[in-house]
Tab-separated table of C-alpha atoms in Angstrom:
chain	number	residue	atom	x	y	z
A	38	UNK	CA	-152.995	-53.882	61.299
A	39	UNK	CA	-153.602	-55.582	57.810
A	40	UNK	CA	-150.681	-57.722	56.565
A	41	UNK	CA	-149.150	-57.349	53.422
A	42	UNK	CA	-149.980	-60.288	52.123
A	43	UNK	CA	-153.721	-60.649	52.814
A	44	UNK	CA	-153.817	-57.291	50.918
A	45	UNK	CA	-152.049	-58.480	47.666
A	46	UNK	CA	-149.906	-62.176	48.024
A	47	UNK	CA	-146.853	-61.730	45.391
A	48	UNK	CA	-146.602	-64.156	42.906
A	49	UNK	CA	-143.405	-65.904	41.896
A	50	UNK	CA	-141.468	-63.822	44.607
A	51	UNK	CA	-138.369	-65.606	45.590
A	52	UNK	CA	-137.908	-66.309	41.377
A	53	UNK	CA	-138.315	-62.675	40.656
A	54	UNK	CA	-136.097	-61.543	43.593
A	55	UNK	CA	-133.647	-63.722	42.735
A	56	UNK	CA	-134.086	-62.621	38.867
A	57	UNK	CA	-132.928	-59.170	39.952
A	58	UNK	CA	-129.592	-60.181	41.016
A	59	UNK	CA	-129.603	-57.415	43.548
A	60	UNK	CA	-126.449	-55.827	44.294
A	61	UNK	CA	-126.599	-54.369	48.094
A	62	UNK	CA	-125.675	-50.600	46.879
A	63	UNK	CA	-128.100	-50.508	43.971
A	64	UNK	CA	-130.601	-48.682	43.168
A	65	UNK	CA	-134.148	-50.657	41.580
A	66	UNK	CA	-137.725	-49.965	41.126
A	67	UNK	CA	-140.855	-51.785	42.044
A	68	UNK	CA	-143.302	-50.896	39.503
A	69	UNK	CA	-146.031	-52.541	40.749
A	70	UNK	CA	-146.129	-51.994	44.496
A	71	UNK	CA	-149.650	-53.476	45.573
A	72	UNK	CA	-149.217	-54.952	49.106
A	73	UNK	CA	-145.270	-54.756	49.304
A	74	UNK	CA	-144.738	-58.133	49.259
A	75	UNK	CA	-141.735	-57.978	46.584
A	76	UNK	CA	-140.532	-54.794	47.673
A	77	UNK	CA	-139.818	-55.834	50.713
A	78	UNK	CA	-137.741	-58.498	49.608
A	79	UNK	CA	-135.829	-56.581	47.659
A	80	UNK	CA	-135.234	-53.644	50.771
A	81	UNK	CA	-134.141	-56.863	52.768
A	82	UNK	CA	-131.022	-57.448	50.442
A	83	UNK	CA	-130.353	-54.106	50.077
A	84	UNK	CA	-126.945	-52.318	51.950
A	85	UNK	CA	-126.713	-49.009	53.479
A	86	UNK	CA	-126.548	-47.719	49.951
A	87	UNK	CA	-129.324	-49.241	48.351
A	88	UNK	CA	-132.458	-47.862	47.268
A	89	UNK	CA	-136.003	-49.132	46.133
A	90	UNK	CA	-138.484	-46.328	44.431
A	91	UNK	CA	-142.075	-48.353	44.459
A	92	UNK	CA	-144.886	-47.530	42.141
A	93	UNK	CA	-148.510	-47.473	42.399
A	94	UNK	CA	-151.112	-45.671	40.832
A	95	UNK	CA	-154.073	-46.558	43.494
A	96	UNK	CA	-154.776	-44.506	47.129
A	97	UNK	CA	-155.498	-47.605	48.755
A	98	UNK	CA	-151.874	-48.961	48.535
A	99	UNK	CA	-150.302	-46.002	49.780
A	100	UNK	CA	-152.527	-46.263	52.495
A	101	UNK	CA	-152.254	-49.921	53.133
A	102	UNK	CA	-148.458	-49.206	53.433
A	103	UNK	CA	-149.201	-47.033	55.800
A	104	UNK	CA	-151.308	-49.507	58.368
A	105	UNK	CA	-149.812	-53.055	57.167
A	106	UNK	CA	-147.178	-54.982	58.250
A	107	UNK	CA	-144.979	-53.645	55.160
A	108	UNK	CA	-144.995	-50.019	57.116
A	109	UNK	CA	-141.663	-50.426	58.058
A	110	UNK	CA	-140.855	-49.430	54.940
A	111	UNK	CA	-142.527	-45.868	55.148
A	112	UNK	CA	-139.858	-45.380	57.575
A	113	UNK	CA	-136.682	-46.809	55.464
A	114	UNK	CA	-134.472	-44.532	54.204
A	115	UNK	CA	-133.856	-46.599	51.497
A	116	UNK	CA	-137.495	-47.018	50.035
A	117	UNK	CA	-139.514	-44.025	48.440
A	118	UNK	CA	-143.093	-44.789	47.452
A	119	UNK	CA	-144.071	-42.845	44.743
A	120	UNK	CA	-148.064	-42.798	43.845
A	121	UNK	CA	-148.171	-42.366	39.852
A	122	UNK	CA	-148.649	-44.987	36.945
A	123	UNK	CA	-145.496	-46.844	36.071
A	124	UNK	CA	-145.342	-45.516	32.690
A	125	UNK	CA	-143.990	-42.165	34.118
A	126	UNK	CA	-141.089	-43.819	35.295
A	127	UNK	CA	-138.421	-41.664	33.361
A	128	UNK	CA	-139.929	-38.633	34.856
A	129	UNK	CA	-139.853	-39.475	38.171
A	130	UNK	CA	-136.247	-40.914	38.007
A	131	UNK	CA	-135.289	-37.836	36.267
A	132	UNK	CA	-136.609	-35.906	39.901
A	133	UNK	CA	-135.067	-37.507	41.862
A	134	UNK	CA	-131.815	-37.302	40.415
A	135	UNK	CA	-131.512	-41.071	39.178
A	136	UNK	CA	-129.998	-41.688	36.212
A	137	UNK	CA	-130.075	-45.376	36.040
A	138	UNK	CA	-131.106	-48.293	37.405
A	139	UNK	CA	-129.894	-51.695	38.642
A	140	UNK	CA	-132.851	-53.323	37.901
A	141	UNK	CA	-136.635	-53.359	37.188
A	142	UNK	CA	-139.492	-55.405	38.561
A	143	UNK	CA	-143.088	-55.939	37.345
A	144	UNK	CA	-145.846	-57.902	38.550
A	145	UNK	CA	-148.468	-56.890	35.821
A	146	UNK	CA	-152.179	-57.373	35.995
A	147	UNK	CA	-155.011	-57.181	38.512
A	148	UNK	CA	-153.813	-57.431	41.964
A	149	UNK	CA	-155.419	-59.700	44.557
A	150	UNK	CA	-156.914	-56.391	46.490
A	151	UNK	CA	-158.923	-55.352	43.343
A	152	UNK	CA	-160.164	-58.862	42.860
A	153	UNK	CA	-161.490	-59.051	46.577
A	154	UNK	CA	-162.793	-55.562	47.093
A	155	UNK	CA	-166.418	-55.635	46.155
A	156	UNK	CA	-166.466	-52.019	44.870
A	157	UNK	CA	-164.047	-51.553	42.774
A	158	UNK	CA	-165.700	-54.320	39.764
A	159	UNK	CA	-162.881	-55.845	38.655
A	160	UNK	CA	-164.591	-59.303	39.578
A	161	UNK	CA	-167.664	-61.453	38.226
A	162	UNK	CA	-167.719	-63.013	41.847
A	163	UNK	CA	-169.784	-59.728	43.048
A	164	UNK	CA	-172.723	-57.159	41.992
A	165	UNK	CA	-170.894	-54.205	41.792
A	166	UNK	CA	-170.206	-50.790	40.085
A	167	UNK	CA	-168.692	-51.118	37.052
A	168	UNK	CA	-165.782	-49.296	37.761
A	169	UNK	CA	-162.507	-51.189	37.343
A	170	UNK	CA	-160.255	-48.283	37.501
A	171	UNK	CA	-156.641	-48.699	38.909
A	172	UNK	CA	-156.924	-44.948	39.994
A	173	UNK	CA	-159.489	-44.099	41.596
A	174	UNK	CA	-159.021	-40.432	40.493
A	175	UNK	CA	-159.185	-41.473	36.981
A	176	UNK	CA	-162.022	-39.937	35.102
A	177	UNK	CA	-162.914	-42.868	32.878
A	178	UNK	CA	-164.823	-45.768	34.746
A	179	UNK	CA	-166.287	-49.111	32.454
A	180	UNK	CA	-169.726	-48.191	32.606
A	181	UNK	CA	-168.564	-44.829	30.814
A	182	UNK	CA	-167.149	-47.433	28.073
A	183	UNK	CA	-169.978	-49.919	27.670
A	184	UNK	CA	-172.744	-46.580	27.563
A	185	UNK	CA	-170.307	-43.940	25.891
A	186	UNK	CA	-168.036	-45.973	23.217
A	187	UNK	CA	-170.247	-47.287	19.730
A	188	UNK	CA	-170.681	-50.752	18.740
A	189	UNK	CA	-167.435	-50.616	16.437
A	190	UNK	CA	-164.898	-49.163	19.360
A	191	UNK	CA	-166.523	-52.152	22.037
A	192	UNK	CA	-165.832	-54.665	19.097
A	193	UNK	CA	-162.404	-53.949	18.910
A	194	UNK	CA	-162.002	-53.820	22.518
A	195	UNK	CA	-163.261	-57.367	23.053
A	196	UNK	CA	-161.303	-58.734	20.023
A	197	UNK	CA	-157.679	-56.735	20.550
A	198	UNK	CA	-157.922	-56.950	24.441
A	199	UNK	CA	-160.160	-60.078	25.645
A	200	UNK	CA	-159.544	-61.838	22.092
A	201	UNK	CA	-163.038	-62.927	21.893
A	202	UNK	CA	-164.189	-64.264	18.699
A	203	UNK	CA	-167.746	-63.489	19.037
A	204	UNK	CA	-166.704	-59.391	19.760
A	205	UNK	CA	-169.251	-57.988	17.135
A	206	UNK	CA	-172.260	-59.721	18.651
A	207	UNK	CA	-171.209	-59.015	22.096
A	208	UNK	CA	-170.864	-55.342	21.557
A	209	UNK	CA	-174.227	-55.574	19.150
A	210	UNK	CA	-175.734	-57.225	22.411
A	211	UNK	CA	-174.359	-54.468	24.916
A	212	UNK	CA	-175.579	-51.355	22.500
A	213	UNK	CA	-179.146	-53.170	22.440
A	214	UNK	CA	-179.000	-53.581	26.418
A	215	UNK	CA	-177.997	-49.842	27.231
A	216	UNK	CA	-180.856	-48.538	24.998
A	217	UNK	CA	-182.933	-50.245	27.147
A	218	UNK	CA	-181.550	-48.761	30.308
A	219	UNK	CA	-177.832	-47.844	31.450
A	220	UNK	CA	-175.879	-50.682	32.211
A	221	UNK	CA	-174.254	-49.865	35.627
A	222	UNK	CA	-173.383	-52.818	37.274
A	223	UNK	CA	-171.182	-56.100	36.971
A	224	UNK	CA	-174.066	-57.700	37.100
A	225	UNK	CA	-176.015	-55.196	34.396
A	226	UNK	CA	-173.020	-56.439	32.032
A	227	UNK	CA	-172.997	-60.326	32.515
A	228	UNK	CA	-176.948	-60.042	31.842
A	229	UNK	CA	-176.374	-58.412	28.724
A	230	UNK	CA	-174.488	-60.813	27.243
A	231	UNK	CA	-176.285	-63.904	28.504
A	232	UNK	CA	-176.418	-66.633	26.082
A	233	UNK	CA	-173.848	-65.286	23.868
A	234	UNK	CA	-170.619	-67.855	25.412
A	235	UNK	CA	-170.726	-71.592	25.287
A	236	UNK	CA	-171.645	-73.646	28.676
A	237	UNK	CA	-168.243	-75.068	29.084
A	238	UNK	CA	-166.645	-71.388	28.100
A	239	UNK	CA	-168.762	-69.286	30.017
A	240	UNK	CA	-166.968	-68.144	32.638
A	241	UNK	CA	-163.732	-68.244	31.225
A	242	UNK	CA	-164.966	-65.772	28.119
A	243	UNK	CA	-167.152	-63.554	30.403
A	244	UNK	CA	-163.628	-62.787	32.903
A	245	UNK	CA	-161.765	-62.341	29.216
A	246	UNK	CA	-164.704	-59.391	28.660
A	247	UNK	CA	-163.793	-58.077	32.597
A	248	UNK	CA	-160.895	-57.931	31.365
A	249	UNK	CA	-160.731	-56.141	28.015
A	250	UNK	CA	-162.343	-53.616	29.863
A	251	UNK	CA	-159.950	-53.174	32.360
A	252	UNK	CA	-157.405	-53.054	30.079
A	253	UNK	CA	-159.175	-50.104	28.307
A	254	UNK	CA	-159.911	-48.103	31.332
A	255	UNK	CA	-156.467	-48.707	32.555
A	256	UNK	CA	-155.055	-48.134	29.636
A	257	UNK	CA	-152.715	-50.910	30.324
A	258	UNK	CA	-150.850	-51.913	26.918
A	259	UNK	CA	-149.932	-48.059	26.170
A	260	UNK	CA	-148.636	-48.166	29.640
A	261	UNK	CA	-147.165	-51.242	29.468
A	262	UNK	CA	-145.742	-50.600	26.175
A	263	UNK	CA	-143.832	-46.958	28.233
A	264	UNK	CA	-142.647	-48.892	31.171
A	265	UNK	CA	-140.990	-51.406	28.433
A	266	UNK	CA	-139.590	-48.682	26.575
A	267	UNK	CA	-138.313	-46.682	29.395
A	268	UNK	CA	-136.635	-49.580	30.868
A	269	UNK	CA	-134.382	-50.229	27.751
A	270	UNK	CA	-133.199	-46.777	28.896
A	271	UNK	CA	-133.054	-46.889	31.873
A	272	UNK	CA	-131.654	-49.758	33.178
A	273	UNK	CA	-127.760	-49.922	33.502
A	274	UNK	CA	-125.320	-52.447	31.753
A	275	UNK	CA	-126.108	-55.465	33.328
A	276	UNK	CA	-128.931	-53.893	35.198
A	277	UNK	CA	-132.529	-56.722	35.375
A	278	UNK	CA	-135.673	-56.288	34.221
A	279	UNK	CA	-137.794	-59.033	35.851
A	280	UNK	CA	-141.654	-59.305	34.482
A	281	UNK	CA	-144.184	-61.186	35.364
A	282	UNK	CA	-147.187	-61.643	32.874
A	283	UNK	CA	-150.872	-63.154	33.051
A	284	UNK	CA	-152.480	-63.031	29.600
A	285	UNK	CA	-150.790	-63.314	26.315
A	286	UNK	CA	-150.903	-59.300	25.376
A	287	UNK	CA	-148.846	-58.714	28.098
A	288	UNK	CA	-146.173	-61.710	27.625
A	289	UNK	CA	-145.799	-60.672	24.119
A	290	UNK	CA	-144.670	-57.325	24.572
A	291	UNK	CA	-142.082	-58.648	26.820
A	292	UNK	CA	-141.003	-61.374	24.752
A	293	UNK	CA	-140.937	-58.590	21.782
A	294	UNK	CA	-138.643	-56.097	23.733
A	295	UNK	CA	-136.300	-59.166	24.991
A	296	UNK	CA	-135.787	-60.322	21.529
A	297	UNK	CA	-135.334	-57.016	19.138
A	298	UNK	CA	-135.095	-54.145	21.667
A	299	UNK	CA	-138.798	-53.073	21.076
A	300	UNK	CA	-142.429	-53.460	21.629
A	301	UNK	CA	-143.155	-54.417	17.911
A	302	UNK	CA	-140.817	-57.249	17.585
A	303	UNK	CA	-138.752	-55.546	14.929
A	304	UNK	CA	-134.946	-56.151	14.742
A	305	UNK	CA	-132.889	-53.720	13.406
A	306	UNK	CA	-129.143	-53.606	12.175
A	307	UNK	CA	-126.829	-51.203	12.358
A	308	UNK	CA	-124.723	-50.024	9.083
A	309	UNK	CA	-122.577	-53.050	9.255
A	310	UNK	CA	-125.373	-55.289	9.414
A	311	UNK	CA	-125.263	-55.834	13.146
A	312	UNK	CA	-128.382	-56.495	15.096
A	313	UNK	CA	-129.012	-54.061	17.703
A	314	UNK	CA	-130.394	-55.703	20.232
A	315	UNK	CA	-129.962	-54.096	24.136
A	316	UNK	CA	-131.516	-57.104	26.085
A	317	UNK	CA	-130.415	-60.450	26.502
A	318	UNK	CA	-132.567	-63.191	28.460
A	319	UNK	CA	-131.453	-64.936	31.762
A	320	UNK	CA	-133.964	-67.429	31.502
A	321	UNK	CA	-134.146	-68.822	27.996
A	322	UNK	CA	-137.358	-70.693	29.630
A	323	UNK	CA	-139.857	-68.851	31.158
A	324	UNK	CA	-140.725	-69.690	34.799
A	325	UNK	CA	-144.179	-70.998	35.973
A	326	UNK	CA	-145.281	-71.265	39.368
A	327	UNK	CA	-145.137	-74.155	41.305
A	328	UNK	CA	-148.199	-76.790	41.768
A	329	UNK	CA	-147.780	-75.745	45.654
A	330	UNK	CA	-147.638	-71.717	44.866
A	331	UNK	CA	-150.837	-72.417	42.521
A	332	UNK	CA	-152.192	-74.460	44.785
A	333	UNK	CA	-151.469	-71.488	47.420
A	334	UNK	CA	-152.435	-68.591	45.737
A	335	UNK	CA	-154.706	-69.747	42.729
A	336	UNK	CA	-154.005	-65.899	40.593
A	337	UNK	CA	-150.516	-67.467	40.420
A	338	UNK	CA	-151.968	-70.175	37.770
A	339	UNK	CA	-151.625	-68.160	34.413
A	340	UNK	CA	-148.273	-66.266	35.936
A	341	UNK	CA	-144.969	-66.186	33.378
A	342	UNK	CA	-141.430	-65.006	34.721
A	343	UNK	CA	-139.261	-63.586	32.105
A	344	UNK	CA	-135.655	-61.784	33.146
A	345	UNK	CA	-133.234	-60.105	31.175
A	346	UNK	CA	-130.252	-58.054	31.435
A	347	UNK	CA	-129.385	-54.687	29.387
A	348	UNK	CA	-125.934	-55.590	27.523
């Protein structure tokens, strides 16, 4: 039997538990399941009346659940896993008969178990497929984007999402490479782009392009940018959303939707000139890791906790 932990260790976990302010007959979502290690936090401070719905979009969670030391929750009448992409939250809470929520909680980005599992090329650590998708039923894989997409639509992937300066000659550099022969592999991409970072930026710019890619095969701002939306919705008056961001894309959309009520950062006012704002933050400061927790678990290092409450 795996444990949870070794599958996906959860960041920040007694700070985000503790941001949700759980109330022992409420009813929250885990949005970002992975290995269970927050949900089952959360199930441990719920009452007889409490209930946890956890997302995840990827097979191999549902079955880890299944044969990890988080099973017990498989048998808990007061957790449902549900196997979809976050951003369908509304839907799903709309079938089972929920129609709001004590409190949200997201632990965005790449979990641990993509990083370590050599097949699924979401790291520069292995040769791999270049595959990087979340679901594994999802028809849209990176190599389809760095053989399919043209040198414009890579350029703007690797500025918007991996905010590389250099995204024109990188894309330039990966059109040249594929004409040559497919590029297939994680380690087909980093030879395409050789030369193109500085020594002391290499590796940090080449996991930037690992990740713009990701993003785009995951589709993980528009997503994002749902779950954020729906939440405002969703959650009940005083209810929590609790976040927890690695790269700046994601933070700001958070910060946005904390501060004017949207993804876009625009504040609005009513007809009497009131700002109409549904969110207020808990912390005014966000919350880092520990030097122990990075220490511990090194994904934690770029980790930001923001928590807010609907008004």
């Amino acid at each position: 039997m795996t444990n949870a932990q070794t599958y996906h260790i959860p960041v920040l976990r007694t700070e985000s538990i503790d941001g949700l302010n759980i109330r022992p007959n409420g009813v929250y979502a885990d949005v970002t399941f992975g290995g269970g290690g927050h949900s089952q936090e959360i199930v441990r401070r719920l009452g007889e009346g409490g209930r946890l719905f956890g997302f995840d979009q990827d097979s191999d969670a549902m079955n880890n659940l299944l044969t990890s030391d988080a099973g017990w929750l498989a048998n808990d009448p007061r957790f449902v896993f549900i196997r979809s992409n976050f951003r369908y939250i509304s839907n799903w809470m709309r079938y089972y008969g929920v129609s709001g929520l004590d409190g949200i909680m997201a632990d965005l980005g790449v979990s641990s178990h993509h990083l370590d599992e050599e097949s699924r090329g979401f790291s520069l650590r292995f040769e791999a497929p270049l595959d990087m998708r979340m679901n594994k039923n999802a028809a849209t894989t990176a190599a389809d984007i760095v053989n399919l997409y043209s040198e414009s639509q890579l350029a703007d992937i690797f500025y918007l999402y991996g905010e590389l300066k250099n995204a024109r000659r990188i894309a330039s550099a990966i059109v040249r490479r594929r004409g040559i022969s497919p590029i297939l592999t994680t380690g087909n991409l980093q030879e395409s782009v050789t030369g193109l970072f500085h020594k002391e930026r290499e590796k940090k710019d080449m996991a930037r392009l690992f990740q713009a890619l990701r993003i785009e095969v995951n589709q993980e701002m528009r997503a994002l940018g749902d779950l954020l939306k729906s939440s405002v919705e969703l959650l009940k008056p005083g209810g929590r959303l609790v976040v927890i961001t690695y790269h700046s894309l994601e933070d700001r959309l958070v910060k946005n939707l904390i501060r004017s009520g949207n993804i876009e950062g625009k504040v609005t006012q009513d007809f009497y000139g009131r700002t109409q704002v549904p969110l207020e933050a808990v912390n005014t400061k966000v919350i880092l890791p520990s030097e122990e927790e990075i220490a511990a678990n090194p994904r934690s290092r770029s980790a930001k906790l923001r928590i807010a409450k609907k008004k």
